[in-house]
PDB file of C-alpha atoms in Angstrom:
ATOM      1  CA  UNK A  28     203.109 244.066 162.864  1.00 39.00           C
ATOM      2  CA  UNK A  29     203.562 247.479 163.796  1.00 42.00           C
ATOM      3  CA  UNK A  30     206.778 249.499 164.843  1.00 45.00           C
ATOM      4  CA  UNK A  31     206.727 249.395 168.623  1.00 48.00           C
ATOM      5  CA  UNK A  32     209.733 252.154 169.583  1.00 47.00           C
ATOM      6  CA  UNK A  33     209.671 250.661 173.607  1.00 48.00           C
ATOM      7  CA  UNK A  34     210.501 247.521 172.315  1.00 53.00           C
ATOM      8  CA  UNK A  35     213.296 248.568 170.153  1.00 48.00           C
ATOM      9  CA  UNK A  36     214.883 250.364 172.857  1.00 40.00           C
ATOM     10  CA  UNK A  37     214.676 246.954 174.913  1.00 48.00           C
ATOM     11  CA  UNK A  38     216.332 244.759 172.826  1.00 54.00           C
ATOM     12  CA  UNK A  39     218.920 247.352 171.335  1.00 49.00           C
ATOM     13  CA  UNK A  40     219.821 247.544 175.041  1.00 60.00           C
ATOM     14  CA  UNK A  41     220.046 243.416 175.342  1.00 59.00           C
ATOM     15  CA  UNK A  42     221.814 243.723 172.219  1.00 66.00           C
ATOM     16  CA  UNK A  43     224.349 245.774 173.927  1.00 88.00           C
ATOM     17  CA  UNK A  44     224.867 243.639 176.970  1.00 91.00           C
ATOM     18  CA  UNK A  45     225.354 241.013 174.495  1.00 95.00           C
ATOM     19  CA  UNK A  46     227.740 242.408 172.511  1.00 96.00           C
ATOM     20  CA  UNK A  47     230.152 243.424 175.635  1.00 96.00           C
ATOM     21  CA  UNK A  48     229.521 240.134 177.438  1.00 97.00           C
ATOM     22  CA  UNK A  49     231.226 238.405 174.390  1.00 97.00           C
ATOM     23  CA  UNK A  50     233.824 241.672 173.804  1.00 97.00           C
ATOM     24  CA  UNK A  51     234.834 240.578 177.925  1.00 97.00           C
ATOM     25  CA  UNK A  52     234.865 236.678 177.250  1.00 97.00           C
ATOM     26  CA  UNK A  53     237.303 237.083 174.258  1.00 96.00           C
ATOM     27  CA  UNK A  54     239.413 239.974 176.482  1.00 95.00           C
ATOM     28  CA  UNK A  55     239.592 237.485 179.320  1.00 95.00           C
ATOM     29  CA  UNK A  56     241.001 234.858 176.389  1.00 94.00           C
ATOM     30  CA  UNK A  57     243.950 237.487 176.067  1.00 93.00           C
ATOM     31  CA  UNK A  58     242.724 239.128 172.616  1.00 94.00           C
ATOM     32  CA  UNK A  59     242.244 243.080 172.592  1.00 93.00           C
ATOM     33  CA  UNK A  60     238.977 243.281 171.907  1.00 94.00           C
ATOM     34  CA  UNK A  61     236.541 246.484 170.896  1.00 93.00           C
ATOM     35  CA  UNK A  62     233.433 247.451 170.081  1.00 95.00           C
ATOM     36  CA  UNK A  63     233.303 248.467 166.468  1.00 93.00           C
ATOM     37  CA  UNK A  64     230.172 250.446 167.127  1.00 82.00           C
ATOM     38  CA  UNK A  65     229.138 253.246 164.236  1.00 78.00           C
ATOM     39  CA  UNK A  66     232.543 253.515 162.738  1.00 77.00           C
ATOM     40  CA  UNK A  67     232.112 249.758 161.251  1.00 79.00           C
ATOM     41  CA  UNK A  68     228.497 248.219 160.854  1.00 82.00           C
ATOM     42  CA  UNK A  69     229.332 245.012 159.196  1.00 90.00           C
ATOM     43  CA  UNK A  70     230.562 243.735 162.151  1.00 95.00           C
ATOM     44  CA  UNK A  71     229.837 244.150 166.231  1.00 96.00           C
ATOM     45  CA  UNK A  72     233.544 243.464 167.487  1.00 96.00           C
ATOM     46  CA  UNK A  73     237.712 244.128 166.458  1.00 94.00           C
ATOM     47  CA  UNK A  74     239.817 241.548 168.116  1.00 93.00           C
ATOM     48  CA  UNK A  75     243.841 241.601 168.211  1.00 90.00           C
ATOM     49  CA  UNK A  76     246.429 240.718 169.979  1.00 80.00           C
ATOM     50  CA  UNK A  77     247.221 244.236 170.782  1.00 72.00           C
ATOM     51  CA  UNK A  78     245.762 247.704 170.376  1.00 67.00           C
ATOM     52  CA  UNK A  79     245.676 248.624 167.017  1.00 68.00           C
ATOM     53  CA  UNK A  80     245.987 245.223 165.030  1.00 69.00           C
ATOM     54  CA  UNK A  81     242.981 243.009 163.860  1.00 75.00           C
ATOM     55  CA  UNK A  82     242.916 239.560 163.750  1.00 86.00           C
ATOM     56  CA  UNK A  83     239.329 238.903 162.966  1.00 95.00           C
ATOM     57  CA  UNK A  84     235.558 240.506 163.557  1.00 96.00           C
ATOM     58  CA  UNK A  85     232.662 239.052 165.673  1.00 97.00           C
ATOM     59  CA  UNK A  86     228.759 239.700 164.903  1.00 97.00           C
ATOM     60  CA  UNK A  87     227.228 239.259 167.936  1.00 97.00           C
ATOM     61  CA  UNK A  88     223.234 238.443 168.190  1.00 95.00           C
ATOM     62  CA  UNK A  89     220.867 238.665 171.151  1.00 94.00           C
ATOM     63  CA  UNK A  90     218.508 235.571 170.834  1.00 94.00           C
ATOM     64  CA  UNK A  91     216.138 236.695 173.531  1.00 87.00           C
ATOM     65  CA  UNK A  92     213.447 234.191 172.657  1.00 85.00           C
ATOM     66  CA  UNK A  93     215.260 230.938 172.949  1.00 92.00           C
ATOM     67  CA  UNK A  94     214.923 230.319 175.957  1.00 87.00           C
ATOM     68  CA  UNK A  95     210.604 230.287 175.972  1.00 90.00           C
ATOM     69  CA  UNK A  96     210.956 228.834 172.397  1.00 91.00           C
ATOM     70  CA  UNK A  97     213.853 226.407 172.130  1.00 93.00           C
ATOM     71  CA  UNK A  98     214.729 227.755 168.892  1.00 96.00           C
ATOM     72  CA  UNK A  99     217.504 229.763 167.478  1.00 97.00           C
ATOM     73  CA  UNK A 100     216.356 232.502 165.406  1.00 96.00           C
ATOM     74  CA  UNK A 101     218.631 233.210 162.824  1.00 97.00           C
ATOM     75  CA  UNK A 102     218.158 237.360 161.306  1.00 95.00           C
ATOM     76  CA  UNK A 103     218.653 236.712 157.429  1.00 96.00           C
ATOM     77  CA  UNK A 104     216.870 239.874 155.404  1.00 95.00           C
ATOM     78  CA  UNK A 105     215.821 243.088 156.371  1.00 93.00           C
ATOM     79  CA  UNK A 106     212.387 243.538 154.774  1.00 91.00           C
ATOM     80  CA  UNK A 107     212.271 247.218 155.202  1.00 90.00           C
ATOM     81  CA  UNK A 108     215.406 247.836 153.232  1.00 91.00           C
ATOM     82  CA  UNK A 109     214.517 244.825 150.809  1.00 93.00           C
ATOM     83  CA  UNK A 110     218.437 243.678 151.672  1.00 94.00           C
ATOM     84  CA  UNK A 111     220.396 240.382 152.859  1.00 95.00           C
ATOM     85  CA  UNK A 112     220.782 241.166 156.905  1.00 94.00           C
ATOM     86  CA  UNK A 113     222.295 239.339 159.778  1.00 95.00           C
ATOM     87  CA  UNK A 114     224.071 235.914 158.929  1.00 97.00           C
ATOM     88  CA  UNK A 115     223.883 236.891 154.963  1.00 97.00           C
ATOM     89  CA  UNK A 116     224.689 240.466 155.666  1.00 96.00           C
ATOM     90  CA  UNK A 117     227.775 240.747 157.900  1.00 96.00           C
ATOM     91  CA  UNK A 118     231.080 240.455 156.899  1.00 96.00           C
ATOM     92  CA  UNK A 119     232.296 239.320 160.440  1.00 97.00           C
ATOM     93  CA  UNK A 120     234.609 236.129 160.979  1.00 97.00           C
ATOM     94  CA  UNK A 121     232.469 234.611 163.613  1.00 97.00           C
ATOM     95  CA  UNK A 122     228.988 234.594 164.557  1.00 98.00           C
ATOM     96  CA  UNK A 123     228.434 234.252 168.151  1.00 98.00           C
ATOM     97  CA  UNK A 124     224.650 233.906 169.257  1.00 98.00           C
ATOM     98  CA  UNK A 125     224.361 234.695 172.654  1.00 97.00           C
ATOM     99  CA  UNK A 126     221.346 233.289 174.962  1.00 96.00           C
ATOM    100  CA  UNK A 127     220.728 234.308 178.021  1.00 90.00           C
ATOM    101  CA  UNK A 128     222.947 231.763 179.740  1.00 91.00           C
ATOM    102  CA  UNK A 129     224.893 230.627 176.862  1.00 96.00           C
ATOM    103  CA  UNK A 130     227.480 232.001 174.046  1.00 98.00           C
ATOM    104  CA  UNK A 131     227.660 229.531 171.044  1.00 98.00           C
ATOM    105  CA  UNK A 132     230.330 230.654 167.936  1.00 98.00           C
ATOM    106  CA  UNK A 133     230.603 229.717 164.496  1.00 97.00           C
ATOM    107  CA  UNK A 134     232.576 230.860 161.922  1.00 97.00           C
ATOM    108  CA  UNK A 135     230.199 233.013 159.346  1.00 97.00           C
ATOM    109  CA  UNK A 136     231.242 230.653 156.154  1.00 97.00           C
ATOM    110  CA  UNK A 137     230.262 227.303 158.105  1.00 96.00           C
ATOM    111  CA  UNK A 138     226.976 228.580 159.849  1.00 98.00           C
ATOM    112  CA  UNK A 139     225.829 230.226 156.254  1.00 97.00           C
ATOM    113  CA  UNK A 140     226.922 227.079 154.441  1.00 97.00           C
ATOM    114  CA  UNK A 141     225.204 224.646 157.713  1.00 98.00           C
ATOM    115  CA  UNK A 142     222.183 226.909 157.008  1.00 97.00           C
ATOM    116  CA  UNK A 143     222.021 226.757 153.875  1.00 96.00           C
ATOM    117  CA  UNK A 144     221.584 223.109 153.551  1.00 97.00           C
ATOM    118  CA  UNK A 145     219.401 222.675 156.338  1.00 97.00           C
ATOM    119  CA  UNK A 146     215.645 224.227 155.898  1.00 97.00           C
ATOM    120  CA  UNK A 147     214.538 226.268 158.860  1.00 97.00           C
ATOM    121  CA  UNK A 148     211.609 224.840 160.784  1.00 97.00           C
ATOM    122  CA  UNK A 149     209.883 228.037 160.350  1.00 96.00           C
ATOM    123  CA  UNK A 150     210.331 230.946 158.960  1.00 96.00           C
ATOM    124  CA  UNK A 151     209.064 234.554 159.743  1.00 94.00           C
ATOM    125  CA  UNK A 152     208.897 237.505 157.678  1.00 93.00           C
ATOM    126  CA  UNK A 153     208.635 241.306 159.590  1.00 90.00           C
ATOM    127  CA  UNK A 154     209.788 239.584 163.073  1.00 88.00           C
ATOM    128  CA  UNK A 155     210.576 241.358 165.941  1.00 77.00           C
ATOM    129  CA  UNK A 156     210.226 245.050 165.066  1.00 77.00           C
ATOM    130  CA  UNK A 157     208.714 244.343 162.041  1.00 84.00           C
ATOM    131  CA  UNK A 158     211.670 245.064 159.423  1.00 86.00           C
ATOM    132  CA  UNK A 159     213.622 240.807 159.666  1.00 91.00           C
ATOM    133  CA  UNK A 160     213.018 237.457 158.134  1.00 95.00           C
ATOM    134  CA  UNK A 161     214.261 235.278 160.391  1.00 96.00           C
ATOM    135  CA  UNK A 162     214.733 231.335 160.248  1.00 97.00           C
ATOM    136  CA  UNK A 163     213.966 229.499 163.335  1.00 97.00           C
ATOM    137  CA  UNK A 164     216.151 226.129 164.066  1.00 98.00           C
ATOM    138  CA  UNK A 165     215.659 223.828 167.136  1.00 97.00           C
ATOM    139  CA  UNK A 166     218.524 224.138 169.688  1.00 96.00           C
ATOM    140  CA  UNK A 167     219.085 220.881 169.360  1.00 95.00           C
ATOM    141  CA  UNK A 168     219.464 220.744 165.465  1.00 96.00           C
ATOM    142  CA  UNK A 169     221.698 224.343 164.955  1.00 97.00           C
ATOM    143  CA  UNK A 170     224.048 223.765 167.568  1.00 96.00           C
ATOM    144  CA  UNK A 171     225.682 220.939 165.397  1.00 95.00           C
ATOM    145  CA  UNK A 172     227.230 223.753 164.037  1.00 96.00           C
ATOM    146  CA  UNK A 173     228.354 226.217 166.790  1.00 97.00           C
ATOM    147  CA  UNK A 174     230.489 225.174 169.635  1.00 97.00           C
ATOM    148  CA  UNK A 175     229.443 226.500 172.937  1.00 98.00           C
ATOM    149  CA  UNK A 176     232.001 228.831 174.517  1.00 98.00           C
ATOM    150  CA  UNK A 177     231.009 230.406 177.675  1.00 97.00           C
ATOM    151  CA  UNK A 178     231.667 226.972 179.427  1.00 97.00           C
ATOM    152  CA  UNK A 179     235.472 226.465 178.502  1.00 97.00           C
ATOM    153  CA  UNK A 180     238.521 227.854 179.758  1.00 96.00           C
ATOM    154  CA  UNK A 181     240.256 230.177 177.901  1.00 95.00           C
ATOM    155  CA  UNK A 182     243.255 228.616 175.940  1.00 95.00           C
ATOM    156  CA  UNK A 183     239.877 226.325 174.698  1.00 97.00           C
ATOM    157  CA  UNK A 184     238.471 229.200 173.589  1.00 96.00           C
ATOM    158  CA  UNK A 185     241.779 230.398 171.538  1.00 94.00           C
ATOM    159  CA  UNK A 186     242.483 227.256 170.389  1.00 94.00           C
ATOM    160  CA  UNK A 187     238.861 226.908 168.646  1.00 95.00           C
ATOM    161  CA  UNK A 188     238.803 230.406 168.154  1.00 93.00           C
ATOM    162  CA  UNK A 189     242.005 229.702 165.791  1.00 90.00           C
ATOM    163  CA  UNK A 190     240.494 226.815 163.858  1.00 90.00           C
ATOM    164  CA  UNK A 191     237.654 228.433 163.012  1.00 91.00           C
ATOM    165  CA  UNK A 192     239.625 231.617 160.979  1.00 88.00           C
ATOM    166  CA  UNK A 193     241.972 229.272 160.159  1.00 84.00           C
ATOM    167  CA  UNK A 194     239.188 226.964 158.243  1.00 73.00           C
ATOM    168  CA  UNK A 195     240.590 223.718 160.081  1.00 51.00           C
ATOM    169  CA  UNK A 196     237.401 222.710 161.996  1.00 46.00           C
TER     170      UNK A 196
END
């Protein structure tokens, strides 16, 4: 597969509506949230209380394919750079995969450990713009281990939000 730069550009754009529709769902749950942008790129997002303090750090991921597929895809090496990527390459708290109606979140630890012992479907080498493995996972299978967000209120959110740093869930 070659590099295609239009594409690129597309979904480093979804990737950034992504990222600030989660960054506004955890605001709206009362956290001060940011994006950590260039200065930090083992995560996508700083969340305190209040400006200035950090509680934990989100990765955020685009899944723009779900929806025609019905699969997850789950970014796990970066083929160019011959280096762990995406779930086995951040050092975020929680993993939020965001479809294009839907936010599911995981902490990192459980979705790595839930992947780990649960063989992708598929998996494809030099996906999207050529330089990802990725492992694809029925919705229906993955989401055992993510709890959808977008749908709850927001002291639901907090509340899962703190069991999953805490390690309770």
């Amino acid at each position: 597969m070659s590099f295609k730069p239009k594409n690129f550009l597309r979904d480093l754009s979804a990737g950034k509506v992504a990222e600030n529709r989660v960054k506004d769902l955890f605001e709206l749950c009362g956290y001060d949230a940011h994006l950590a942008g260039k200065r930090n790129p083992d995560w996508d997002i700083e969340c305190g209380w209040e400006a200035g303090t950090k509680l934990f750090t989100i990765e955020v991921k685009y899944d723009m394919y779900e929806q025609r597929s019905g699969n997850f895809a789950i970014e796990v090496f970066n083929t160019n750079q011959q280096k762990m990527s995406g779930l086995f390459g951040t050092r975020a708290d929680l993993w939020c995969h965001v479809l294009s109606e839907e936010i599911w979140m995981a902490h990192v630890d459980k979705l790595r450990l839930w992947t780990s012992s649960n063989p992708a479907n598929r998996i494809i080498e030099h996906a999207g713009d050529g330089n990802a493995t990725i492992w694809l996972y029925a919705k229906e299978q993955i989401t055992e281990s993510l709890t959808r967000v977008d749908n709850l209120d927001h002291s639901e959110i907090r509340k899962i939000i703190e069991n999953e740093i805490s390690g309770t869930c």
